[in-house]
Tab-separated table of C-alpha atoms in Angstrom:
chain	number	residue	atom	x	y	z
X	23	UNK	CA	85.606	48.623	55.339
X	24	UNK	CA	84.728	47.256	58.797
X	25	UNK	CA	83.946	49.143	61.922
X	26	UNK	CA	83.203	48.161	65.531
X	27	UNK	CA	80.672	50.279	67.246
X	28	UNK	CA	79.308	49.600	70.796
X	29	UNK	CA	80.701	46.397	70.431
X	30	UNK	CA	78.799	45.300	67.124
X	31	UNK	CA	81.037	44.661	64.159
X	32	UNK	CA	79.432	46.592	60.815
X	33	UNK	CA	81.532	45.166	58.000
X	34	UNK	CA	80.538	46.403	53.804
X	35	UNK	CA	82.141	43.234	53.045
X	36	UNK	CA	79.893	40.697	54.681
X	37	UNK	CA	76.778	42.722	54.665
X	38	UNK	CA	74.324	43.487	51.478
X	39	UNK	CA	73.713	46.746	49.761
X	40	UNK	CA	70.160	47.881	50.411
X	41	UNK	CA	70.421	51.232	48.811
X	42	UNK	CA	73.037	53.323	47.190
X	43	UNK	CA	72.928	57.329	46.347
X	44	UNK	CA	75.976	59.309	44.313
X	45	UNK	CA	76.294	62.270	43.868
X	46	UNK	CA	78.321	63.886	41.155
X	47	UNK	CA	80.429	61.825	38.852
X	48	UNK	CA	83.608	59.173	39.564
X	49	UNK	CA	86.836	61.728	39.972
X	50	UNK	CA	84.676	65.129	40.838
X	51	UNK	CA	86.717	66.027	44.252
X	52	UNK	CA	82.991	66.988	45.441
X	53	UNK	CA	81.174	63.945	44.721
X	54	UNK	CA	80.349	61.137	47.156
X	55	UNK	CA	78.268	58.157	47.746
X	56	UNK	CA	75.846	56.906	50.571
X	57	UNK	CA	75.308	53.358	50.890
X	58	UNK	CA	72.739	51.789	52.834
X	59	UNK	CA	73.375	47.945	54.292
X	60	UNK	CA	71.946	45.673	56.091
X	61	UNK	CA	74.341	42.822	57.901
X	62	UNK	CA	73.176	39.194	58.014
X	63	UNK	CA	71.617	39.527	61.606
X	64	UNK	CA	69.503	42.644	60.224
X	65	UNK	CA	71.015	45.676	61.758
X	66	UNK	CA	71.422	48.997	59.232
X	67	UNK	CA	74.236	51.102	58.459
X	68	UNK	CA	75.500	54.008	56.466
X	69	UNK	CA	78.666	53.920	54.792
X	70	UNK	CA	79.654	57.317	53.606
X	71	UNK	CA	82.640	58.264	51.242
X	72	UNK	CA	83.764	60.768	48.643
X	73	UNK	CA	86.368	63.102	47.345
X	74	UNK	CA	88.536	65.343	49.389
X	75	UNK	CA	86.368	68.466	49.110
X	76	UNK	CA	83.085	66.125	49.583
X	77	UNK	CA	81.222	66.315	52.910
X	78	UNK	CA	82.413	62.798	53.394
X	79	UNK	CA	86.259	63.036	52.861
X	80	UNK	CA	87.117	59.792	54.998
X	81	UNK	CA	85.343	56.735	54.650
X	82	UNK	CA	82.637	56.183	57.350
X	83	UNK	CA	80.174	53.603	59.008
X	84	UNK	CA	76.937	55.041	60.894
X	85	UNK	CA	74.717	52.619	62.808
X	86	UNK	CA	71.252	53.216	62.165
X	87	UNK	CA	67.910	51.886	63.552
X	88	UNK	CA	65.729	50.045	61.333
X	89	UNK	CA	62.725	53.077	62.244
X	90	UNK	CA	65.013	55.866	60.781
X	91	UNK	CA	65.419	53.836	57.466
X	92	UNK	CA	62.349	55.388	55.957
X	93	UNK	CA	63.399	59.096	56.913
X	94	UNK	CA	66.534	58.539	55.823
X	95	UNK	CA	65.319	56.790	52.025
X	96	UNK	CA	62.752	59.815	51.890
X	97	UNK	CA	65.686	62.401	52.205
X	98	UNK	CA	67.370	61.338	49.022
């Protein structure tokens, strides 16, 4: 998946996978994943998905700054 925010393309397929989180198991309708990247030029993002009744029903990309990283590792 690709996404252009505020002009900056965030693309899962050209960046590397710091981090990944799943919850539940593949199929459950209330499972989902969080994956952390990191694109070549060092900016972050969240890509969120999951299964229909999952608080991530729609595959997403979130910016997010390298200084929220940390929090965001800790709250998993």
């Amino acid at each position: 998946m690709w996404k252009e925010i505020d002009g900056a393309v965030y693309d899962t397929a050209k960046s590397a996978i710091d981090k990944k989180f799943t919850y539940g198991v593949p199929g459950d309708p209330c499972g989902y994943e969080e994956t952390l990247y990191i694109t070549s030029d060092g900016r972050y993002f969240i890509y969120t998905y999951g299964g229909k009744k999952s608080k991530y029903p729609e595959e997403n990309i979130t910016p997010i700054e390298r200084e929220e990283v940390k929090n965001w590792l800790f709250s998993h």
